[in-house]
Coordinates of C-alpha atoms in Angstrom, one line a residue:
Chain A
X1 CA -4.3 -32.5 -85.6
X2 CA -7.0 -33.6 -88.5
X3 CA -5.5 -32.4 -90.8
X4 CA -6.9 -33.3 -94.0
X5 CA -5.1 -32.5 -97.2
X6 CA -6.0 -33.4 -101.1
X7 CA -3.6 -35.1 -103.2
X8 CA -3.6 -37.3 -106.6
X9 CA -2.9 -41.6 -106.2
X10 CA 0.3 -41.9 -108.7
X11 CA 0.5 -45.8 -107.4
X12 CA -1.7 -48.5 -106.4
X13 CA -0.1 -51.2 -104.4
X14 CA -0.2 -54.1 -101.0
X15 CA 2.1 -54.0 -98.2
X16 CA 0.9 -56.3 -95.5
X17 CA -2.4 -57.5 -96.8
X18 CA -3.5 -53.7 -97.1
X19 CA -3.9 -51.6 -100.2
X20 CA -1.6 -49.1 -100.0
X21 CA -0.6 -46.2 -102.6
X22 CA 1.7 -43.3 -102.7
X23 CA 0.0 -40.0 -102.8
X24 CA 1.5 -36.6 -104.4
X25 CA 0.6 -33.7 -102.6
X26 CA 1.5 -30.8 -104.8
X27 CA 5.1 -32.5 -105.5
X28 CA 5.9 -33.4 -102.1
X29 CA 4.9 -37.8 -102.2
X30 CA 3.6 -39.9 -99.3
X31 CA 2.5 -43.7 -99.1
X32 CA -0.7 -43.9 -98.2
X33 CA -2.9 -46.5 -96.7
X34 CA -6.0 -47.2 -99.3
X35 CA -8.4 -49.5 -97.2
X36 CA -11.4 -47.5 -97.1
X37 CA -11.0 -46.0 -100.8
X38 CA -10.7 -49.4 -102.1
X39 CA -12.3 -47.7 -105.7
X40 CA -10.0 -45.3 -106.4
X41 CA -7.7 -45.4 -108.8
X42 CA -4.4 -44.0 -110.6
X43 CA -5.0 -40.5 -111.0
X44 CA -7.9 -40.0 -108.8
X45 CA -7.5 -37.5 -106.1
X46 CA -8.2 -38.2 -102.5
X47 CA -8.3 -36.8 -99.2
X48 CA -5.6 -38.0 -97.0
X49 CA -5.8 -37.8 -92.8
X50 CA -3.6 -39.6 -90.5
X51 CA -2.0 -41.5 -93.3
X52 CA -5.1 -43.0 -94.5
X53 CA -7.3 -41.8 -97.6
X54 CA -10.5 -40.9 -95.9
X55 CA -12.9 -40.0 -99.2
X56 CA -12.5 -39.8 -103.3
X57 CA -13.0 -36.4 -104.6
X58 CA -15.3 -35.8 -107.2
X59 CA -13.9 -33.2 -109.6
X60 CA -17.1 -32.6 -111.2
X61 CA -18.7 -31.2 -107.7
X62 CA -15.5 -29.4 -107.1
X63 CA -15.8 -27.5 -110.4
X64 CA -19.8 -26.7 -110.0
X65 CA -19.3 -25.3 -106.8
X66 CA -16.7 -23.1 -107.9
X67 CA -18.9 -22.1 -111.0
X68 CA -22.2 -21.2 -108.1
X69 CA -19.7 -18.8 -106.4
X70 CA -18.7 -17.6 -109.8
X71 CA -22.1 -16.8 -110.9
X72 CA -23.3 -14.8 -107.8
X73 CA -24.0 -11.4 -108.3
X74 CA -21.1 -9.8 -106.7
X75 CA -23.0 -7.1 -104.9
X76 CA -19.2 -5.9 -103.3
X77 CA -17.8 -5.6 -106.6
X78 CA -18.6 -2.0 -106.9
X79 CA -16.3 -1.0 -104.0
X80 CA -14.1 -3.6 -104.9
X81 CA -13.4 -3.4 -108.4
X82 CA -14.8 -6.7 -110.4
X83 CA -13.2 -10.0 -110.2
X84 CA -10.0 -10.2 -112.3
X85 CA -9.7 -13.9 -112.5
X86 CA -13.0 -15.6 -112.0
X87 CA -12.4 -18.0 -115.4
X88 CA -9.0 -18.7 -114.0
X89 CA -10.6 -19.9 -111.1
X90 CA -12.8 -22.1 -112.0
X91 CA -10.6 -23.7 -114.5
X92 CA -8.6 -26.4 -112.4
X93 CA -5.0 -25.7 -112.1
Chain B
X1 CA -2.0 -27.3 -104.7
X2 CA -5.4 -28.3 -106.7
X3 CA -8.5 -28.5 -104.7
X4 CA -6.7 -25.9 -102.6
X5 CA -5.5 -22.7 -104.1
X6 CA -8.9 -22.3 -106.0
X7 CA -11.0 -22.2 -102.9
X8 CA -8.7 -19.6 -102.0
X9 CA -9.8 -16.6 -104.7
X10 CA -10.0 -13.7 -103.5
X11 CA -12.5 -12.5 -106.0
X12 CA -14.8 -15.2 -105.3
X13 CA -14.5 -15.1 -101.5
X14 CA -15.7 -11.1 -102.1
X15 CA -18.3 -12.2 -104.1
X16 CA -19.7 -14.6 -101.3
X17 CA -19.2 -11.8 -98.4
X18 CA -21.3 -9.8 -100.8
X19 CA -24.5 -12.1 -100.8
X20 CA -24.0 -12.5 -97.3
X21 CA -24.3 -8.8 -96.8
X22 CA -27.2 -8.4 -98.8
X23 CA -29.2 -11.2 -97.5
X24 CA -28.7 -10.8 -93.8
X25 CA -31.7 -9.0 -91.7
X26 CA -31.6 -10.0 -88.7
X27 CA -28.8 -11.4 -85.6
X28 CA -27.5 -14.9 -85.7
X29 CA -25.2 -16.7 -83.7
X30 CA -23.5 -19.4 -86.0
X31 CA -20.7 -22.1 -84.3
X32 CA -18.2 -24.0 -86.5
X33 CA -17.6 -27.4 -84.8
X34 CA -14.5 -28.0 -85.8
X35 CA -11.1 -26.7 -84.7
X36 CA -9.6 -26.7 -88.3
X37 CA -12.0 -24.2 -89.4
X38 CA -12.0 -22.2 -86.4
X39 CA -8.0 -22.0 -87.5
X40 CA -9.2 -21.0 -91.2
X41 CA -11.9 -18.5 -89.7
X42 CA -9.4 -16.7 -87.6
X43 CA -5.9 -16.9 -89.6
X44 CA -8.4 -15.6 -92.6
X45 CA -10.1 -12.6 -90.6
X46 CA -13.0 -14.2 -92.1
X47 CA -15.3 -13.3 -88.9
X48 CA -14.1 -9.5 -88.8
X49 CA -15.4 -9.4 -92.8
X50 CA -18.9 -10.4 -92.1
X51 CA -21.7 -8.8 -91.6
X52 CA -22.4 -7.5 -87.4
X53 CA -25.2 -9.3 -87.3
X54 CA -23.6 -12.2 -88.0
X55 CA -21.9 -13.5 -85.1
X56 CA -18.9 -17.1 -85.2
X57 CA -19.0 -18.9 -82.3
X58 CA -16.1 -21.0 -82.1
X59 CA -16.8 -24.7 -80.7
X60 CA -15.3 -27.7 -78.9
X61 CA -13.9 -29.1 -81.9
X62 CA -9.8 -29.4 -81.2
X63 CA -9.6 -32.9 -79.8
X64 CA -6.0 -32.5 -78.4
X65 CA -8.1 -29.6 -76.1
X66 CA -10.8 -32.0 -75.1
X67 CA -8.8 -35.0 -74.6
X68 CA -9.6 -35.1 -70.7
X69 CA -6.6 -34.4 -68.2
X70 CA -7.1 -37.9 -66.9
X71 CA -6.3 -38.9 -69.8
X72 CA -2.8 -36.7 -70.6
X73 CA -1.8 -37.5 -66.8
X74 CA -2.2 -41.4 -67.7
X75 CA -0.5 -40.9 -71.0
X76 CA 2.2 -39.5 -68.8
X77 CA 2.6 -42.0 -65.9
X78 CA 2.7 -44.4 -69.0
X79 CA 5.7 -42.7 -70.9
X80 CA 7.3 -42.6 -67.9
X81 CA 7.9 -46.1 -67.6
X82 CA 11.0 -48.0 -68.4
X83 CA 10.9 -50.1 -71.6
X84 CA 7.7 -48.2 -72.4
X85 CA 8.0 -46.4 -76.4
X86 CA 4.9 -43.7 -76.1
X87 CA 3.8 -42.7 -79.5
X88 CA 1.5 -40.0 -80.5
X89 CA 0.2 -37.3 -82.8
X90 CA 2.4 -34.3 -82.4
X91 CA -0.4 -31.8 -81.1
X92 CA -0.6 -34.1 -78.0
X93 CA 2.7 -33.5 -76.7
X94 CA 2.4 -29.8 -75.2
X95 CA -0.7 -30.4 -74.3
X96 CA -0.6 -29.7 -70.0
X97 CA -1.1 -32.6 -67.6
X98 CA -1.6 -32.0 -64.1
X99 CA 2.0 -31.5 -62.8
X100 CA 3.8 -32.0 -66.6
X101 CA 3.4 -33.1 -70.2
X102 CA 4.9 -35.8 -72.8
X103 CA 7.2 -32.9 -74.2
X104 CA 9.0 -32.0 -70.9
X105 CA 8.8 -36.4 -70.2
X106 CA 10.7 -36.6 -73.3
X107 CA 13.8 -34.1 -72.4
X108 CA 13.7 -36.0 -69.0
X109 CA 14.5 -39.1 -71.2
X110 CA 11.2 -41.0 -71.9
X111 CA 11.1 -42.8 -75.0
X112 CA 8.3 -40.4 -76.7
X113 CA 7.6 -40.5 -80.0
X114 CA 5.8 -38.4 -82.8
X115 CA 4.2 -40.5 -85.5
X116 CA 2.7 -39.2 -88.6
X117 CA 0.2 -41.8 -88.3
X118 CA -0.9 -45.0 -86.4
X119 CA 0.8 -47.5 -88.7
X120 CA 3.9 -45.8 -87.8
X121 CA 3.8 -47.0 -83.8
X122 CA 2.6 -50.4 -85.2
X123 CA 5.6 -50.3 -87.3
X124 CA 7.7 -49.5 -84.5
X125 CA 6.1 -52.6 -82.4
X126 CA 7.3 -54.7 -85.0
X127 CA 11.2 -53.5 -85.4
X128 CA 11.6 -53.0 -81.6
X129 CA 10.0 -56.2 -80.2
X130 CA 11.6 -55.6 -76.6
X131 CA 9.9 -52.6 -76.1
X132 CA 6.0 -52.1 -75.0
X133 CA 4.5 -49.7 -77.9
X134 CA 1.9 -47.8 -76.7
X135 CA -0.1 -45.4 -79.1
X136 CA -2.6 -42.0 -78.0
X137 CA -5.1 -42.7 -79.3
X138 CA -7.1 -39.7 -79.4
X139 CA -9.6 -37.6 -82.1
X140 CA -12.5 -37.3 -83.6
X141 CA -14.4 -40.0 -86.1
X142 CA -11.9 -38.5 -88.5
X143 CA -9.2 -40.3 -87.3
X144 CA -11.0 -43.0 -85.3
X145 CA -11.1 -45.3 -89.1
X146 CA -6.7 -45.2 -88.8
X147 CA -7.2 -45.5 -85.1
X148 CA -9.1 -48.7 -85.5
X149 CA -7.0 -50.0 -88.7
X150 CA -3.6 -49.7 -86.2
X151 CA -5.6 -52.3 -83.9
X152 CA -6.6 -54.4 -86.5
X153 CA -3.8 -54.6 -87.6
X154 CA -1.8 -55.5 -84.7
X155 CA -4.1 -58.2 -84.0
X156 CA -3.0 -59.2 -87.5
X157 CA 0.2 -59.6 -86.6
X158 CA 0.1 -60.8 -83.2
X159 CA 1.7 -58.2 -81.8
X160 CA 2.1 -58.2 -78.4
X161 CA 4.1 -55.2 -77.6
X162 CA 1.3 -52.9 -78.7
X163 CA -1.1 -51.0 -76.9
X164 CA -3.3 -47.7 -77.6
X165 CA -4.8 -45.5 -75.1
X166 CA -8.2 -44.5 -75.8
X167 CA -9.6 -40.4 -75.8
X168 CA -12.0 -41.4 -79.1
X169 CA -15.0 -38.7 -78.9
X170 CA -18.4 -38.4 -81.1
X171 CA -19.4 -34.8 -82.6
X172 CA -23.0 -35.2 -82.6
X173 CA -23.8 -36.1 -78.6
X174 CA -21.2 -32.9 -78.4
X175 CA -23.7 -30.7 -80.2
X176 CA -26.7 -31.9 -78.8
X177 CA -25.2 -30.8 -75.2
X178 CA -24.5 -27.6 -76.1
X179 CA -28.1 -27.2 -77.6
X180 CA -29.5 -28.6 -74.6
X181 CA -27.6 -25.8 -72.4
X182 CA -30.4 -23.2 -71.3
X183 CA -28.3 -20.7 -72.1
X184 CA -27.1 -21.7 -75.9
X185 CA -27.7 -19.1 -78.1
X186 CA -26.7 -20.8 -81.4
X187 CA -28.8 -20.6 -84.3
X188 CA -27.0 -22.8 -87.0
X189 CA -23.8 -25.3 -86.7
X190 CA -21.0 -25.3 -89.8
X191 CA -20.5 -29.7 -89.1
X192 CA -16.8 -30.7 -89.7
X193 CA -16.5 -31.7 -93.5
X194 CA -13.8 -34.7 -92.6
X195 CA -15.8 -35.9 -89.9
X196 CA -18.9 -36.1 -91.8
X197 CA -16.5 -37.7 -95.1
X198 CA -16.4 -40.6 -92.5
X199 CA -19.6 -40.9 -90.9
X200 CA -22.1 -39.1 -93.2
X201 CA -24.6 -37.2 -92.1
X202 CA -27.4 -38.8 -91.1
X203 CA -26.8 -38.6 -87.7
X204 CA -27.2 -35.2 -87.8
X205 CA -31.0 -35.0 -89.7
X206 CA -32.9 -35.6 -86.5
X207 CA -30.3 -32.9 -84.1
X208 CA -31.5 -30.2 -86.9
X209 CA -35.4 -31.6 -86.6
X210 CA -35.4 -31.3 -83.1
X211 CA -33.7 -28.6 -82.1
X212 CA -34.9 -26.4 -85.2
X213 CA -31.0 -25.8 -86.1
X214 CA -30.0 -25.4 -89.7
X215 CA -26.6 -27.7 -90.0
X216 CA -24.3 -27.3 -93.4
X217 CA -21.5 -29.9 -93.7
X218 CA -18.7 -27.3 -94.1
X219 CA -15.2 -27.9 -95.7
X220 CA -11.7 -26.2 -94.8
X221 CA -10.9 -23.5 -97.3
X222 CA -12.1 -19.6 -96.8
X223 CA -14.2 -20.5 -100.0
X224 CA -16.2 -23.4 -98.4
X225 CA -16.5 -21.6 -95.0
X226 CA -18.1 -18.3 -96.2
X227 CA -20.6 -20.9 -98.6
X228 CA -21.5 -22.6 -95.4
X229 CA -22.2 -19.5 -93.7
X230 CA -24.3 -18.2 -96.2
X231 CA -26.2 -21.8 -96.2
X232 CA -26.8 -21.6 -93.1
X233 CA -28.1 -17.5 -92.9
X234 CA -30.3 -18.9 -96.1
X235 CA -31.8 -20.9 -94.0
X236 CA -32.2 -18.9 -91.1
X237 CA -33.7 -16.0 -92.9
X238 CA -35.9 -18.1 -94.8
X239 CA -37.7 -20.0 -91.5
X240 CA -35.6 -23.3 -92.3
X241 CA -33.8 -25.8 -90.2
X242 CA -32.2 -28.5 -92.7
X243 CA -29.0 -30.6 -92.7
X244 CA -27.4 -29.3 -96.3
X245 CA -23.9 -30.2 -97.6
X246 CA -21.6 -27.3 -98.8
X247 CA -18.5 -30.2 -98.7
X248 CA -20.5 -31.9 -101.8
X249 CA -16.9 -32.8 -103.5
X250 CA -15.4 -34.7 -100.4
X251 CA -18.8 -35.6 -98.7
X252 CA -22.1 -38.2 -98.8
X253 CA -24.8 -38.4 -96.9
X254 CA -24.1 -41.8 -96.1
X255 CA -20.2 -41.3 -95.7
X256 CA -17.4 -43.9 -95.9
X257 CA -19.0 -47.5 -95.1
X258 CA -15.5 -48.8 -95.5
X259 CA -14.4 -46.8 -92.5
X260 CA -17.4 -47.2 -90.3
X261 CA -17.2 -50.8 -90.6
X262 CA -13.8 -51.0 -89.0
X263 CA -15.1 -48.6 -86.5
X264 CA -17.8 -50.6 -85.6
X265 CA -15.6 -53.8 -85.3
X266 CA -13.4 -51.7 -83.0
X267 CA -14.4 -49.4 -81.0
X268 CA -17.8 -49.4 -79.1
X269 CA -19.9 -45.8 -77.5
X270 CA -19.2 -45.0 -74.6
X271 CA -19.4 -42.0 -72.0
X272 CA -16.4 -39.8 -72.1
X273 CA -15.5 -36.7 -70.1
X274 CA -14.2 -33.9 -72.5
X275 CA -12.0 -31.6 -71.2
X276 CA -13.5 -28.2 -69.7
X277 CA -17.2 -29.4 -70.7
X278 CA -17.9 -32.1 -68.5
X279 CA -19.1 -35.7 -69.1
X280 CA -20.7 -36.3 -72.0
X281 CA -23.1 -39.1 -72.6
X282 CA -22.4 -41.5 -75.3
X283 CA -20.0 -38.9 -76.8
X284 CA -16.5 -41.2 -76.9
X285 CA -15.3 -44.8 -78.3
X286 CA -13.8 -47.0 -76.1
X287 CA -12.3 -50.4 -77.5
X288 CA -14.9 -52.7 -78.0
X289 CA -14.3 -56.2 -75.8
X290 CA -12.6 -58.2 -79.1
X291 CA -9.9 -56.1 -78.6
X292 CA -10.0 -55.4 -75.2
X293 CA -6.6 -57.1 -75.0
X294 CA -4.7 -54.0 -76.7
X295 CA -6.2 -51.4 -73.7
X296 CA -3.1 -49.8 -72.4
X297 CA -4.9 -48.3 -69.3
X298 CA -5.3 -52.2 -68.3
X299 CA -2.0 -53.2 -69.3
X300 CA -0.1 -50.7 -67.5
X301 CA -1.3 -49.9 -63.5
X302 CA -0.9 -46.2 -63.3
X303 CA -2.2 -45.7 -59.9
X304 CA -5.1 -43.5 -58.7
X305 CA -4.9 -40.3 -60.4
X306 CA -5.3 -37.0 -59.3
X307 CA -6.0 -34.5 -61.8
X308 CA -5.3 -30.7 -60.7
X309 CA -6.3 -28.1 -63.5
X310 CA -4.3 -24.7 -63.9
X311 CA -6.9 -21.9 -61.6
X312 CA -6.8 -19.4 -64.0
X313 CA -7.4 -20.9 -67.1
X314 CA -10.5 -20.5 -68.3
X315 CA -10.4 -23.0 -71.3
X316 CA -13.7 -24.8 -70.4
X317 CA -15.7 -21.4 -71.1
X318 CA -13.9 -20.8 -74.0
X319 CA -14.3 -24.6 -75.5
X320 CA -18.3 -23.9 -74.8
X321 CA -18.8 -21.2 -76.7
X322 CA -19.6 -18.6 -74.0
X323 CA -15.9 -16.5 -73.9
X324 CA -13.3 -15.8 -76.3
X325 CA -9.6 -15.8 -75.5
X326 CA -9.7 -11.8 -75.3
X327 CA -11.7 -12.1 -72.5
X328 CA -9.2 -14.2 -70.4
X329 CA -6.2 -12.1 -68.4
X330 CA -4.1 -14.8 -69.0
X331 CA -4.3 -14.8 -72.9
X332 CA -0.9 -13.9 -74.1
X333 CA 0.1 -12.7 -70.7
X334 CA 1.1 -15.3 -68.5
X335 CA -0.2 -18.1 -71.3
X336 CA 1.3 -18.1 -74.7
X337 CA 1.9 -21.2 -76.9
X338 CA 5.5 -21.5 -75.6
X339 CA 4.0 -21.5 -72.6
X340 CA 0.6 -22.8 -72.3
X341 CA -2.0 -22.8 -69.5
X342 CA -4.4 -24.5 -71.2
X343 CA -4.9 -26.9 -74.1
X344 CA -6.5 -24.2 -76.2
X345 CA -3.2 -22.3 -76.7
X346 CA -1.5 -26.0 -77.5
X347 CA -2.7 -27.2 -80.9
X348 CA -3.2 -24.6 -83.9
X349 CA -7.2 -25.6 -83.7
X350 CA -7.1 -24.3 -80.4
X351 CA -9.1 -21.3 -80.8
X352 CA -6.6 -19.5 -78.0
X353 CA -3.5 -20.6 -80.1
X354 CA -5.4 -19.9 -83.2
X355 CA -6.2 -16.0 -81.9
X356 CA -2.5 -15.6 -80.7
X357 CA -0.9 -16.8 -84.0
X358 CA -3.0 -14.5 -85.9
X359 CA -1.7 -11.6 -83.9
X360 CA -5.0 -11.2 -82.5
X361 CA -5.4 -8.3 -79.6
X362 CA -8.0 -6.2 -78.1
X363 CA -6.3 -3.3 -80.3
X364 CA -5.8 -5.8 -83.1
X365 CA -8.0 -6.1 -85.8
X366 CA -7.8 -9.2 -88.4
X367 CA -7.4 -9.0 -92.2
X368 CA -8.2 -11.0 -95.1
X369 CA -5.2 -13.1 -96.9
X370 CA -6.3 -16.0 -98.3
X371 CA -2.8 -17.5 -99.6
X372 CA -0.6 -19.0 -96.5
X373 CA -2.7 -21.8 -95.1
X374 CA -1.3 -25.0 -95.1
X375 CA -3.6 -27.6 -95.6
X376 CA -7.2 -27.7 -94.8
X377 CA -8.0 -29.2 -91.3
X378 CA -11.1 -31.6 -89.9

């Protein structure tokens, strides 16, 4: 039921006296209530629950975090074989 | 998807298992609260890849489970009525009352509805004026904020034709039973990265004080789960019990003030029985008395209700902590999410439905495919 899923504000508008804005989630597009992200804007990604934007994400955290994983030591890799795309990865799609 | 299919990589999920291999020395028992990662734990196998000693405990944290049976029997009797529209998430709808559910009420004829989300059953209140709009409210403080917005604004609007009946409940007081069981063997809690995107976690500083538990604030994806897990065995093996944040890109300490505002103006703490645990102090929201007005349980007289659980179902063991659904006969037997027992085979964050959608058996093992989840949960 809480689902929670990412997607990019393509418009900022009002219906009602709320802020409202239509999300894109990976092409499909939802309107989306904005109230308690009143700072985001065009282009900013957010994650949406229940209809409602519930937090901004911060791409710069999102890329570190990847980069810490990238930079472990990789003690599997030996049985695994070594991480083909780890610099794909961290780049964002 | 972006923010998605990177957390997803294979290579860097390996490399993650890896340190959590080599750092682990000793047994731990670690829960993840929240019924969305319990989904991403089991559909991902991620349990069966770590280390022995490393043990997932899966917790209370479906909401469509816990939602008391008062509360589904209520929700019936109301959807039963004529001129009555019921509304609700779609989880809620299998879930077993005492002698039926909302689904079965629905192919009897009861006007029951699934909205996407609580704007939708205030929209509905507005276009159908001569019909009494009543929404479930149920979930955690992730969706108490829309919860509380749908109230607002019906008051707005004047609405008089909408309703919402209350199952709001809190995660911390939640955790804080468990740890005050005798018999709790958890050493470290993954805390629900949605929830905490709302609330923060501050609440949770003084649990980890007290009780000497490390807590990480844990997102959705196989990438953040097995980083949380290895913040929390970090902790562990190094003698520390701190709140830490793994969720850093979705989640601050202090949370969304926006949303706990409207909370606040709304709702109010209450006690609240969840369902196989027992009462819980101080764990639910109730409406608080400004908007006491939009209470379906007073506007509609449902009678005295006797709530009659199925005998075999052993959901509240399983919702604790202390069994897993292998353990139950009934588990894919004579309960199956076509047919459920118990609320735990209803919603995909049940960790019974969870198990049997991933094929899970005592013969089964799981395996690691990180590309078909949809959507991260919380």
């Amino acid at each position: 039921m809480c689902l929670g899923i990412p997607g990019r504000v393509t418009t900022v508008t009002e219906d009602a006296g709320l802020p409202m804005g239509v999300v894109d989630f990976g092409g499909a597009r939802r309107t989306v209530c904005l109230s308690y992200t009143p700072e985001v804007e065009v282009g900013d990604y957010v994650v949406v629950h229940v209809g409602f934007a519930i937090s901004r994400l911060d791409e710069a955290e999102a890329l570190r975090t990847l980069e810490i994983i990238a930079l472990m030591p990789g003690a599997m890799d030996q049985e695994i074989g070594p991480g083909p795309i780890d610099e794909a990865a961290v780049r964002t799609s | 998807m972006k923010y998605v299919e990177e957390y997803r990589d294979q290579a860097l999920a390996h490399r993650l298992l890896g340190e959590i291999h080599a750092i682990v020395t000793r047994p731990w028992s670690l829960m993840e609260v929240c019924g969305g990662q319990t989904h991403t734990i089991v559909r991902q196998g991620i349990d069966d890849l770590l280390p022995s000693q490393v043990r997932m405990i899966h917790g209370p944290g479906c909401p469509v489970c816990v939602t008391p049976l008062e509360l589904v029997d209520k929700a019936c009797a109301i959807a039963a009525m004529p001129g009555v529209v019921f509304t609700s998430y779609g989880d809620m709808l299998r879930v077993p009352g005492s002698h039926t559910d909302l689904l079965s009420l629905k192919a009897r004829g009861a006007d029951v509805r699934v909205v996407y989300s609580p704007m939708d059953a205030v929209r509905i209140a507005i276009d159908e004026p001569d019909h009494q709009v009543v929404f479930f409210a149920v979930g955690f403080e992730t969706t108490a904020p829309a919860n509380a917005m749908a109230v607002v604004q019906a008051q707005r609007l004047g609405l008089k034709n909408f309703s919402v009946l209350v199952s709001h409940v809190l995660v911390p007081p939640a955790m804080t039973a468990l740890l005050d069981d005798p018999d709790c063997g958890i050493n470290a809690f993954l805390a629900a990265g949605h929830v905490c995107a709302v609330m923060g976690w501050r609440e949770y500083e003084p649990i980890a004080a007290k009780y000497q538990v490390p807590i990480v604030v844990t997102g959705f994806e196989p990438l953040d789960l097995l980083e949380g897990i290895l913040m929390c065995v970090r902790q562990l093996e190094g003698g520390r019990a701190e709140v830490e944040n793994q969720y850093i890109r979705a989640v601050r300490r202090d949370g969304n003030p926006h949303a706990q505002d409207v909370i606040a103006d709304v709702f109010q703490v209450s006690d609240r029985t969840w369902r196989g645990v027992g009462s819980i102090p101080g764990s639910g929201l109730a409406l608080a008395p400004a908007y006491a007005g939009f209470d379906a349980e007073t506007r509609f007289a449902v009678g005295d209700i006797v709530t009659t659980e199925h005998a075999s179902c052993i959901a509240g063991a399983i919702l604790r902590g202390v069994k897993v659904p292998l353990d139950c006969p009934a588990y894919g037997v004579s309960c199956t999410p076509r047919a459920p027992l118990g609320a735990p085979m209803v919603s995909s964050e049940g960790t019974c439905a969870a198990f049997y959608n991933s094929g899970r058996t005592r013969e089964q093992p799981a395996v690691l495919h990180l590309t078909d989840n949809a959507g991260t949960r919380g």
